[in-house]
Amino acid sequence: MSILEGLPTVCMGMLSTNGGSSIAALSLGAALRREGLAVRYLHCDPLGARPEDTRVLSPERALRAAHSLDVDAAFTSPLEVCEQLLRLHDTAPFGLLHLHNLQVFGLPAYFLKRLRGVPYVVTFHGSDVLNDALLGARPEVTREVLRDASAVTCVSRYLAEALAHRMPELPAPDVVHNFLRPELRRQLGPLLGPGAGMPDRFLHVSSLRPVKRPELLLASFARLHAQRPHATLRLVTTHRGAVRARELLESHPLRDAVTVLVGEDDMEVLAREYQQATALVLTSRFESFGLVMLEALAHGLPVVAPAVGGIPEVLGTDWPLLVRGDTADPDAYAERMAQVADGAARPLLRARAEEVLARFDGSRQVADYVRVYARALSVGSA
């Protein structure tokens, strides 16, 4: 008997359809659909994607948040969302609500459970735990919403420990890792062999928010460029990230060696950049998971990253290109970047990349979520 048998329609609640948490939600929904489960998507961005059976809510403040994903906001316009969520359930019922954004959907889910008996699962992806302006705002409301959830999950052990530290009175969350979208899985082939990508072309993919430490990235690239004058840096980011990049590069001495592209969620742009780069370079102060690392590895691209947050959990604590110790030292990143460009580490990296991708291929993660759903439904009916 299928582990999905007897599960009702699951509704995925997201802020938008871009950004790490939304991509993870869409990937999970697609994987569940392939297994035969009915999945509905719900988000607040009129400009976002609309996969099959998608509904778009329209509260004014949630729309503003959807267009500015890194704006600090807590429990955005809950009464508007409550009204629309109740109406949606009454016209097209679903049996389980899976929240991938607590700030927009937390209170509406709480009231939907009280008024319609629909259990909800909360998944934390990163900034919703680590940003004080989000989890720290209205803490009593947050605790009540989480206490009433039928299950709470985090995408890494690091994030689960951070949540337990912030709210020790709550039950320990389940850890269900993110996984690579099936359409991004590639045979590594020769990509991690000698000569992969374009010589000395380094790639960074992020929103360029302060937590990504773009100044450190540029300083690291400057150290490398002093050794390898033909090196170039490609920044793939959001529209707001492109504005930040232009501000940082306006008077930067290496601005002509840096290219800024808008397309953090455009898979055609990303696939091309992954395939042509020498390495992906991250300089974040923390990452709860770092889904972009899996995408890079799937395209045969080595990853240089700091040993912070959930990164060692994903790549492994002995990943050869981790920056340990002082993770704000630009010379350390430049050294790892040069190591990749020289090609000496590629045979080892190929084997290690295959191991990482096998752990996050989705099969284990989807099964874990199904077990969480089954438990949530049994709790909800108790």
mmCIF file of C-alpha atoms in Angstrom:
data_model
loop_
_atom_site.group_PDB
_atom_site.id
_atom_site.type_symbol
_atom_site.label_atom_id
_atom_site.label_comp_id
_atom_site.label_asym_id
_atom_site.label_seq_id
_atom_site.Cartn_x
_atom_site.Cartn_y
_atom_site.Cartn_z
ATOM 1 C CA MET A 1 0.000 0.000 0.000
ATOM 2 C CA SER A 2 1.343 3.451 -0.922
ATOM 3 C CA ILE A 3 2.441 5.636 1.993
ATOM 4 C CA LEU A 4 0.310 8.350 0.381
ATOM 5 C CA GLU A 5 -2.897 6.343 0.513
ATOM 6 C CA GLY A 6 -5.556 8.085 2.564
ATOM 7 C CA LEU A 7 -3.849 11.484 2.623
ATOM 8 C CA PRO A 8 -6.104 14.422 1.687
ATOM 9 C CA THR A 9 -5.376 17.378 -0.565
ATOM 10 C CA VAL A 10 -2.394 19.327 0.783
ATOM 11 C CA CYS A 11 -2.296 23.106 0.349
ATOM 12 C CA MET A 12 1.185 24.690 0.239
ATOM 13 C CA GLY A 13 1.141 28.260 1.634
ATOM 14 C CA MET A 14 4.013 30.471 0.393
ATOM 15 C CA LEU A 15 4.721 34.177 0.168
ATOM 16 C CA SER A 16 5.722 34.071 -3.494
ATOM 17 C CA THR A 17 7.113 31.570 -5.997
ATOM 18 C CA ASN A 18 10.721 32.736 -5.913
ATOM 19 C CA GLY A 19 13.279 32.575 -3.148
ATOM 20 C CA GLY A 20 14.605 29.489 -1.409
ATOM 21 C CA SER A 21 11.569 28.632 0.739
ATOM 22 C CA SER A 22 9.120 28.920 -2.152
ATOM 23 C CA ILE A 23 11.335 26.897 -4.488
ATOM 24 C CA ALA A 24 11.543 24.204 -1.804
ATOM 25 C CA ALA A 25 7.745 24.221 -1.426
ATOM 26 C CA LEU A 26 7.202 23.961 -5.182
ATOM 27 C CA SER A 27 9.721 21.117 -5.405
ATOM 28 C CA LEU A 28 7.986 19.228 -2.606
ATOM 29 C CA GLY A 29 4.578 19.759 -4.187
ATOM 30 C CA ALA A 30 5.802 18.532 -7.568
ATOM 31 C CA ALA A 31 7.364 15.436 -5.993
ATOM 32 C CA LEU A 32 4.167 14.637 -4.078
ATOM 33 C CA ARG A 33 2.101 15.063 -7.230
ATOM 34 C CA ARG A 34 4.308 12.574 -9.061
ATOM 35 C CA GLU A 35 3.487 10.105 -6.291
ATOM 36 C CA GLY A 36 -0.239 10.702 -6.784
ATOM 37 C CA LEU A 37 -1.046 13.128 -3.959
ATOM 38 C CA ALA A 38 -3.358 16.072 -4.662
ATOM 39 C CA VAL A 39 -1.464 19.336 -4.035
ATOM 40 C CA ARG A 40 -2.640 22.941 -4.217
ATOM 41 C CA TYR A 41 -0.441 26.046 -4.115
ATOM 42 C CA LEU A 42 -1.324 29.284 -2.385
ATOM 43 C CA HIS A 43 0.751 32.466 -2.525
ATOM 44 C CA CYS A 44 0.485 36.260 -2.413
ATOM 45 C CA ASP A 45 2.412 37.434 -5.471
ATOM 46 C CA PRO A 46 0.339 38.372 -8.555
ATOM 47 C CA LEU A 47 3.550 38.350 -10.603
ATOM 48 C CA GLY A 48 4.567 34.909 -9.354
ATOM 49 C CA ALA A 49 4.316 31.622 -11.211
ATOM 50 C CA ARG A 50 1.021 29.762 -11.286
ATOM 51 C CA PRO A 51 1.510 26.009 -11.454
ATOM 52 C CA GLU A 52 -1.586 23.879 -11.871
ATOM 53 C CA ASP A 53 -4.167 24.439 -9.103
ATOM 54 C CA THR A 54 -2.657 27.665 -7.757
ATOM 55 C CA ARG A 55 -4.585 30.373 -5.913
ATOM 56 C CA VAL A 56 -3.246 33.899 -5.375
ATOM 57 C CA LEU A 57 -4.351 35.892 -2.336
ATOM 58 C CA SER A 58 -4.587 39.660 -2.570
ATOM 59 C CA PRO A 59 -4.106 41.409 0.792
ATOM 60 C CA GLU A 60 -2.440 44.732 0.060
ATOM 61 C CA ARG A 61 0.337 44.531 2.634
ATOM 62 C CA ALA A 62 1.129 40.924 1.757
ATOM 63 C CA LEU A 63 1.535 41.987 -1.863
ATOM 64 C CA ARG A 64 4.056 44.625 -0.843
ATOM 65 C CA ALA A 65 5.942 42.028 1.163
ATOM 66 C CA ALA A 66 5.861 39.625 -1.780
ATOM 67 C CA HIS A 67 7.598 42.201 -3.966
ATOM 68 C CA SER A 68 10.174 42.964 -1.251
ATOM 69 C CA LEU A 69 11.048 39.573 0.146
ATOM 70 C CA ASP A 70 13.780 40.859 2.430
ATOM 71 C CA VAL A 71 11.653 43.570 4.068
ATOM 72 C CA ASP A 72 11.219 42.828 7.760
ATOM 73 C CA ALA A 73 7.554 42.156 8.454
ATOM 74 C CA ALA A 74 5.746 40.041 10.988
ATOM 75 C CA PHE A 75 2.261 38.564 10.584
ATOM 76 C CA THR A 76 1.412 40.556 7.482
ATOM 77 C CA SER A 77 -2.230 41.615 7.267
ATOM 78 C CA PRO A 78 -3.589 38.435 8.916
ATOM 79 C CA LEU A 79 -7.280 39.409 8.907
ATOM 80 C CA GLU A 80 -7.286 39.862 5.143
ATOM 81 C CA VAL A 81 -5.565 36.517 4.679
ATOM 82 C CA CYS A 82 -7.928 34.859 7.205
ATOM 83 C CA GLU A 83 -10.976 35.949 5.257
ATOM 84 C CA GLN A 84 -9.613 34.809 1.919
ATOM 85 C CA LEU A 85 -8.277 31.515 3.282
ATOM 86 C CA LEU A 86 -11.638 30.630 4.840
ATOM 87 C CA ARG A 87 -13.407 31.481 1.594
ATOM 88 C CA LEU A 88 -10.940 29.409 -0.419
ATOM 89 C CA HIS A 89 -11.376 26.383 1.829
ATOM 90 C CA ASP A 90 -15.164 26.656 1.685
ATOM 91 C CA THR A 91 -15.198 26.740 -2.133
ATOM 92 C CA ALA A 92 -12.339 24.263 -2.760
ATOM 93 C CA PRO A 93 -11.704 22.240 0.428
ATOM 94 C CA PHE A 94 -8.312 20.834 1.382
ATOM 95 C CA GLY A 95 -7.406 18.566 4.280
ATOM 96 C CA LEU A 96 -3.994 19.835 5.368
ATOM 97 C CA LEU A 97 -2.283 23.238 5.194
ATOM 98 C CA HIS A 98 1.517 23.249 4.942
ATOM 99 C CA LEU A 99 2.935 26.682 5.774
ATOM 100 C CA HIS A 100 6.234 27.740 4.225
ATOM 101 C CA ASN A 101 5.806 31.300 5.509
ATOM 102 C CA LEU A 102 4.701 31.788 9.109
ATOM 103 C CA GLN A 103 4.432 35.571 8.922
ATOM 104 C CA VAL A 104 1.654 35.622 6.322
ATOM 105 C CA PHE A 105 -0.086 32.318 7.009
ATOM 106 C CA GLY A 106 0.464 31.661 10.733
ATOM 107 C CA LEU A 107 -2.605 33.360 12.218
ATOM 108 C CA PRO A 108 -4.887 32.465 9.282
ATOM 109 C CA ALA A 109 -3.893 28.807 9.698
ATOM 110 C CA TYR A 110 -4.595 29.040 13.423
ATOM 111 C CA PHE A 111 -8.117 30.342 12.777
ATOM 112 C CA LEU A 112 -8.736 27.912 9.926
ATOM 113 C CA LYS A 113 -7.966 25.049 12.284
ATOM 114 C CA ARG A 114 -10.248 26.473 14.980
ATOM 115 C CA LEU A 115 -13.128 27.278 12.613
ATOM 116 C CA ARG A 116 -12.873 24.489 10.003
ATOM 117 C CA GLY A 117 -10.794 21.825 11.728
ATOM 118 C CA VAL A 118 -7.977 21.876 9.146
ATOM 119 C CA PRO A 119 -4.628 20.860 10.713
ATOM 120 C CA TYR A 120 -1.487 22.707 9.689
ATOM 121 C CA VAL A 121 2.225 21.970 9.447
ATOM 122 C CA VAL A 122 4.828 24.748 9.735
ATOM 123 C CA THR A 123 8.189 24.490 7.962
ATOM 124 C CA PHE A 124 10.944 26.947 8.856
ATOM 125 C CA HIS A 125 13.438 27.691 6.091
ATOM 126 C CA GLY A 126 15.836 30.235 7.569
ATOM 127 C CA SER A 127 15.307 33.949 8.114
ATOM 128 C CA ASP A 128 11.905 33.267 9.681
ATOM 129 C CA VAL A 129 13.868 31.832 12.645
ATOM 130 C CA LEU A 130 17.167 33.689 12.432
ATOM 131 C CA ASN A 131 15.858 37.224 11.828
ATOM 132 C CA ASP A 132 14.876 38.888 15.115
ATOM 133 C CA ALA A 133 12.466 41.208 13.313
ATOM 134 C CA LEU A 134 10.464 38.181 12.165
ATOM 135 C CA LEU A 135 10.477 35.542 14.908
ATOM 136 C CA GLY A 136 11.148 38.128 17.622
ATOM 137 C CA ALA A 137 8.093 40.241 16.806
ATOM 138 C CA ARG A 138 4.884 39.308 18.632
ATOM 139 C CA PRO A 139 6.533 36.334 20.391
ATOM 140 C CA GLU A 140 3.423 35.311 22.336
ATOM 141 C CA VAL A 141 1.380 35.083 19.147
ATOM 142 C CA THR A 142 4.179 33.139 17.470
ATOM 143 C CA ARG A 143 4.371 30.655 20.345
ATOM 144 C CA GLU A 144 0.608 30.107 20.320
ATOM 145 C CA VAL A 145 0.556 29.506 16.563
ATOM 146 C CA LEU A 146 3.427 27.021 16.857
ATOM 147 C CA ARG A 147 1.912 25.255 19.876
ATOM 148 C CA ASP A 148 -1.290 24.743 17.915
ATOM 149 C CA ALA A 149 0.506 23.397 14.836
ATOM 150 C CA SER A 150 0.121 19.672 14.253
ATOM 151 C CA ALA A 151 3.816 19.501 13.331
ATOM 152 C CA VAL A 152 6.789 21.854 12.983
ATOM 153 C CA THR A 153 9.766 21.075 10.763
ATOM 154 C CA CYS A 154 13.093 22.758 9.973
ATOM 155 C CA VAL A 155 15.202 22.298 6.847
ATOM 156 C CA SER A 156 18.421 21.620 8.792
ATOM 157 C CA ARG A 157 19.586 20.505 12.224
ATOM 158 C CA TYR A 158 21.303 23.861 12.563
ATOM 159 C CA LEU A 159 17.994 25.660 12.116
ATOM 160 C CA ALA A 160 16.178 23.274 14.470
ATOM 161 C CA GLU A 161 18.769 23.978 17.164
ATOM 162 C CA ALA A 162 18.395 27.722 16.597
ATOM 163 C CA LEU A 163 14.610 27.458 16.977
ATOM 164 C CA ALA A 164 14.970 25.353 20.136
ATOM 165 C CA HIS A 165 17.319 27.986 21.563
ATOM 166 C CA ARG A 166 14.905 30.806 20.707
ATOM 167 C CA MET A 167 11.794 29.019 21.991
ATOM 168 C CA PRO A 168 12.889 26.206 24.335
ATOM 169 C CA GLU A 169 9.373 25.720 25.698
ATOM 170 C CA LEU A 170 8.149 24.322 22.357
ATOM 171 C CA PRO A 171 8.447 20.623 21.393
ATOM 172 C CA ALA A 172 11.541 19.777 19.360
ATOM 173 C CA PRO A 173 10.852 20.230 15.620
ATOM 174 C CA ASP A 174 11.367 17.522 13.019
ATOM 175 C CA VAL A 175 14.297 17.979 10.641
ATOM 176 C CA VAL A 176 13.461 17.381 6.983
ATOM 177 C CA HIS A 177 16.155 18.621 4.646
ATOM 178 C CA ASN A 178 15.594 20.425 1.389
ATOM 179 C CA PHE A 179 16.341 18.505 -1.784
ATOM 180 C CA LEU A 180 17.310 19.091 -5.376
ATOM 181 C CA ARG A 181 14.574 19.737 -7.900
ATOM 182 C CA PRO A 182 14.357 16.715 -10.245
ATOM 183 C CA GLU A 183 14.596 18.908 -13.338
ATOM 184 C CA LEU A 184 17.999 20.124 -12.142
ATOM 185 C CA ARG A 185 19.527 16.696 -11.743
ATOM 186 C CA ARG A 186 22.330 16.208 -14.244
ATOM 187 C CA GLN A 187 24.905 13.566 -14.907
ATOM 188 C CA LEU A 188 28.151 15.011 -13.628
ATOM 189 C CA GLY A 189 29.964 13.619 -16.663
ATOM 190 C CA PRO A 190 33.092 15.621 -17.455
ATOM 191 C CA LEU A 191 31.931 18.780 -15.705
ATOM 192 C CA LEU A 192 34.002 18.161 -12.610
ATOM 193 C CA GLY A 193 36.888 16.920 -14.690
ATOM 194 C CA PRO A 194 39.846 19.007 -15.850
ATOM 195 C CA GLY A 195 38.930 22.137 -17.773
ATOM 196 C CA ALA A 196 35.357 22.410 -16.553
ATOM 197 C CA GLY A 197 33.766 25.798 -17.054
ATOM 198 C CA MET A 198 35.523 28.926 -18.276
ATOM 199 C CA PRO A 199 38.969 29.722 -16.834
ATOM 200 C CA ASP A 200 38.922 31.822 -13.676
ATOM 201 C CA ARG A 201 35.209 32.679 -13.948
ATOM 202 C CA PHE A 202 33.626 32.686 -10.507
ATOM 203 C CA LEU A 203 29.921 32.761 -9.716
ATOM 204 C CA HIS A 204 27.842 34.020 -6.799
ATOM 205 C CA VAL A 205 24.061 33.501 -6.597
ATOM 206 C CA SER A 206 22.061 35.275 -3.882
ATOM 207 C CA SER A 207 19.853 38.232 -3.003
ATOM 208 C CA LEU A 208 23.004 40.121 -1.886
ATOM 209 C CA ARG A 209 21.334 40.999 1.411
ATOM 210 C CA PRO A 210 23.773 41.969 4.210
ATOM 211 C CA VAL A 211 23.749 38.414 5.602
ATOM 212 C CA LYS A 212 25.320 37.266 2.301
ATOM 213 C CA ARG A 213 28.291 39.581 3.009
ATOM 214 C CA PRO A 214 28.736 40.939 -0.532
ATOM 215 C CA GLU A 215 31.531 43.243 0.650
ATOM 216 C CA LEU A 216 33.480 40.169 1.781
ATOM 217 C CA LEU A 217 32.817 38.519 -1.575
ATOM 218 C CA LEU A 218 34.256 41.507 -3.442
ATOM 219 C CA ALA A 219 37.249 41.706 -1.105
ATOM 220 C CA SER A 220 37.943 37.992 -1.646
ATOM 221 C CA PHE A 221 37.687 38.408 -5.400
ATOM 222 C CA ALA A 222 40.089 41.360 -5.251
ATOM 223 C CA ARG A 223 42.673 39.162 -3.479
ATOM 224 C CA LEU A 224 42.264 36.494 -6.152
ATOM 225 C CA HIS A 225 42.374 39.033 -8.980
ATOM 226 C CA ALA A 226 45.724 40.291 -7.722
ATOM 227 C CA GLN A 227 47.094 36.782 -8.331
ATOM 228 C CA ARG A 228 45.048 35.990 -11.447
ATOM 229 C CA PRO A 229 44.400 39.217 -13.383
ATOM 230 C CA HIS A 230 42.118 37.502 -15.902
ATOM 231 C CA ALA A 231 39.670 36.333 -13.209
ATOM 232 C CA THR A 232 36.063 37.498 -13.484
ATOM 233 C CA LEU A 233 33.108 37.427 -11.103
ATOM 234 C CA ARG A 234 29.468 36.899 -12.075
ATOM 235 C CA LEU A 235 26.716 37.945 -9.652
ATOM 236 C CA VAL A 236 23.267 36.440 -10.298
ATOM 237 C CA THR A 237 20.721 38.126 -8.068
ATOM 238 C CA THR A 238 17.262 39.660 -7.707
ATOM 239 C CA HIS A 239 16.155 43.102 -8.927
ATOM 240 C CA ARG A 240 16.784 44.536 -5.456
ATOM 241 C CA GLY A 241 20.093 42.692 -5.297
ATOM 242 C CA ALA A 242 21.138 44.282 -8.588
ATOM 243 C CA VAL A 243 20.548 47.713 -7.056
ATOM 244 C CA ARG A 244 22.766 46.769 -4.112
ATOM 245 C CA ALA A 245 25.429 45.449 -6.475
ATOM 246 C CA ARG A 246 25.493 48.657 -8.501
ATOM 247 C CA GLU A 247 25.891 50.674 -5.304
ATOM 248 C CA LEU A 248 28.792 48.488 -4.160
ATOM 249 C CA LEU A 249 30.491 48.532 -7.550
ATOM 250 C CA GLU A 250 29.999 52.211 -8.351
ATOM 251 C CA SER A 251 33.502 53.189 -7.284
ATOM 252 C CA HIS A 252 35.051 49.719 -6.986
ATOM 253 C CA PRO A 253 38.416 49.370 -8.763
ATOM 254 C CA LEU A 254 37.426 45.960 -10.205
ATOM 255 C CA ARG A 255 33.946 46.898 -11.374
ATOM 256 C CA ASP A 256 34.863 46.071 -14.990
ATOM 257 C CA ALA A 257 35.687 42.495 -13.959
ATOM 258 C CA VAL A 258 32.298 41.975 -12.290
ATOM 259 C CA THR A 259 29.076 41.250 -14.189
ATOM 260 C CA VAL A 260 25.662 41.612 -12.518
ATOM 261 C CA LEU A 261 22.732 39.563 -13.835
ATOM 262 C CA VAL A 262 19.108 39.528 -12.674
ATOM 263 C CA GLY A 263 17.908 35.932 -12.642
ATOM 264 C CA GLU A 264 18.275 34.273 -9.235
ATOM 265 C CA ASP A 265 15.132 32.247 -9.998
ATOM 266 C CA ASP A 266 15.555 31.926 -13.778
ATOM 267 C CA MET A 267 16.734 28.366 -14.371
ATOM 268 C CA GLU A 268 17.887 29.067 -17.931
ATOM 269 C CA VAL A 269 20.143 31.854 -16.696
ATOM 270 C CA LEU A 270 21.355 29.773 -13.762
ATOM 271 C CA ALA A 271 22.017 26.651 -15.843
ATOM 272 C CA ARG A 272 24.156 28.641 -18.266
ATOM 273 C CA GLU A 273 26.084 30.330 -15.472
ATOM 274 C CA TYR A 274 26.609 27.088 -13.558
ATOM 275 C CA GLN A 275 27.965 25.354 -16.646
ATOM 276 C CA GLN A 276 30.363 28.152 -17.574
ATOM 277 C CA ALA A 277 31.799 28.991 -14.159
ATOM 278 C CA THR A 278 34.907 27.724 -12.417
ATOM 279 C CA ALA A 279 33.280 27.629 -8.967
ATOM 280 C CA LEU A 280 30.325 28.898 -6.961
ATOM 281 C CA VAL A 281 31.482 31.144 -4.116
ATOM 282 C CA LEU A 282 29.376 31.869 -1.015
ATOM 283 C CA THR A 283 30.503 34.213 1.764
ATOM 284 C CA SER A 284 27.352 34.241 3.937
ATOM 285 C CA ARG A 285 27.376 34.987 7.649
ATOM 286 C CA PHE A 286 25.045 31.995 7.926
ATOM 287 C CA GLU A 287 22.945 29.751 5.686
ATOM 288 C CA SER A 288 20.141 27.631 7.080
ATOM 289 C CA PHE A 289 20.605 25.111 4.247
ATOM 290 C CA GLY A 290 21.982 26.618 1.024
ATOM 291 C CA LEU A 291 19.901 25.052 -1.750
ATOM 292 C CA VAL A 292 21.971 26.889 -4.357
ATOM 293 C CA MET A 293 24.915 24.641 -3.437
ATOM 294 C CA LEU A 294 23.010 21.534 -4.543
ATOM 295 C CA GLU A 295 22.041 23.235 -7.792
ATOM 296 C CA ALA A 296 25.676 24.095 -8.466
ATOM 297 C CA LEU A 297 26.912 20.591 -7.675
ATOM 298 C CA ALA A 298 24.233 19.095 -9.920
ATOM 299 C CA HIS A 299 25.759 21.064 -12.788
ATOM 300 C CA GLY A 300 29.248 19.898 -11.891
ATOM 301 C CA LEU A 301 30.316 23.160 -10.290
ATOM 302 C CA PRO A 302 32.614 23.110 -7.220
ATOM 303 C CA VAL A 303 31.455 25.115 -4.197
ATOM 304 C CA VAL A 304 33.596 27.415 -2.051
ATOM 305 C CA ALA A 305 31.731 28.294 1.152
ATOM 306 C CA PRO A 306 32.241 29.137 4.838
ATOM 307 C CA ALA A 307 31.792 26.493 7.519
ATOM 308 C CA VAL A 308 28.794 28.274 9.053
ATOM 309 C CA GLY A 309 25.141 27.472 9.716
ATOM 310 C CA GLY A 310 23.816 24.486 7.799
ATOM 311 C CA ILE A 311 26.553 24.511 5.129
ATOM 312 C CA PRO A 312 28.740 21.766 6.710
ATOM 313 C CA GLU A 313 25.569 19.743 7.277
ATOM 314 C CA VAL A 314 24.919 19.789 3.525
ATOM 315 C CA LEU A 315 28.419 19.576 2.056
ATOM 316 C CA GLY A 316 29.969 17.559 4.876
ATOM 317 C CA THR A 317 32.248 18.805 7.632
ATOM 318 C CA ASP A 318 35.330 17.731 5.639
ATOM 319 C CA TRP A 319 34.339 19.321 2.322
ATOM 320 C CA PRO A 320 37.711 20.302 0.796
ATOM 321 C CA LEU A 321 36.688 23.859 -0.109
ATOM 322 C CA LEU A 322 35.153 24.922 3.209
ATOM 323 C CA VAL A 323 36.562 28.094 4.759
ATOM 324 C CA ARG A 324 37.070 27.289 8.433
ATOM 325 C CA GLY A 325 38.244 29.354 11.367
ATOM 326 C CA ASP A 326 37.913 33.030 10.508
ATOM 327 C CA THR A 327 35.104 32.918 7.952
ATOM 328 C CA ALA A 328 35.420 36.667 7.369
ATOM 329 C CA ASP A 329 38.993 36.404 6.035
ATOM 330 C CA PRO A 330 39.053 37.325 2.315
ATOM 331 C CA ASP A 331 42.456 35.680 1.852
ATOM 332 C CA ALA A 332 40.977 32.322 2.880
ATOM 333 C CA TYR A 333 38.295 32.527 0.181
ATOM 334 C CA ALA A 334 40.828 33.650 -2.428
ATOM 335 C CA GLU A 335 43.005 30.659 -1.528
ATOM 336 C CA ARG A 336 40.099 28.217 -2.028
ATOM 337 C CA MET A 337 39.122 29.895 -5.308
ATOM 338 C CA ALA A 338 42.672 29.574 -6.604
ATOM 339 C CA GLN A 339 42.732 25.946 -5.489
ATOM 340 C CA VAL A 340 39.716 25.222 -7.685
ATOM 341 C CA ALA A 341 41.108 27.160 -10.636
ATOM 342 C CA ASP A 342 44.354 25.179 -10.462
ATOM 343 C CA GLY A 343 42.337 21.967 -10.871
ATOM 344 C CA ALA A 344 44.150 19.854 -8.300
ATOM 345 C CA ALA A 345 41.057 19.160 -6.173
ATOM 346 C CA ARG A 346 38.673 18.168 -8.977
ATOM 347 C CA PRO A 347 38.991 14.338 -8.832
ATOM 348 C CA LEU A 348 38.188 14.350 -5.105
ATOM 349 C CA LEU A 349 35.416 16.915 -5.568
ATOM 350 C CA ARG A 350 33.674 14.776 -8.178
ATOM 351 C CA ALA A 351 33.317 11.808 -5.817
ATOM 352 C CA ARG A 352 32.262 14.022 -2.932
ATOM 353 C CA ALA A 353 29.693 15.858 -5.070
ATOM 354 C CA GLU A 354 28.081 12.570 -6.053
ATOM 355 C CA GLU A 355 27.783 11.631 -2.367
ATOM 356 C CA VAL A 356 26.158 14.961 -1.488
ATOM 357 C CA LEU A 357 23.659 14.796 -4.356
ATOM 358 C CA ALA A 358 22.703 11.225 -3.456
ATOM 359 C CA ARG A 359 21.810 12.326 0.091
ATOM 360 C CA PHE A 360 19.524 15.085 -1.169
ATOM 361 C CA ASP A 361 17.870 13.440 -4.182
ATOM 362 C CA GLY A 362 14.400 13.875 -2.645
ATOM 363 C CA SER A 363 13.393 10.259 -2.038
ATOM 364 C CA ARG A 364 14.130 10.305 1.694
ATOM 365 C CA GLN A 365 12.859 13.852 2.161
ATOM 366 C CA VAL A 366 9.498 13.236 0.465
ATOM 367 C CA ALA A 367 8.976 10.094 2.547
ATOM 368 C CA ASP A 368 9.816 12.069 5.697
ATOM 369 C CA TYR A 369 7.238 14.743 4.835
ATOM 370 C CA VAL A 370 4.586 12.110 4.166
ATOM 371 C CA ARG A 371 5.214 10.664 7.627
ATOM 372 C CA VAL A 372 4.951 14.170 9.109
ATOM 373 C CA TYR A 373 1.636 14.659 7.274
ATOM 374 C CA ALA A 374 0.263 11.341 8.503
ATOM 375 C CA ARG A 375 1.196 12.200 12.087
ATOM 376 C CA ALA A 376 -0.263 15.702 11.753
ATOM 377 C CA LEU A 377 -3.552 14.292 10.506
ATOM 378 C CA SER A 378 -3.706 11.758 13.327
ATOM 379 C CA VAL A 379 -3.046 14.533 15.858
ATOM 380 C CA GLY A 380 -5.668 16.717 14.189
ATOM 381 C CA SER A 381 -8.317 14.013 14.416
ATOM 382 C CA ALA A 382 -7.529 13.060 18.012
#
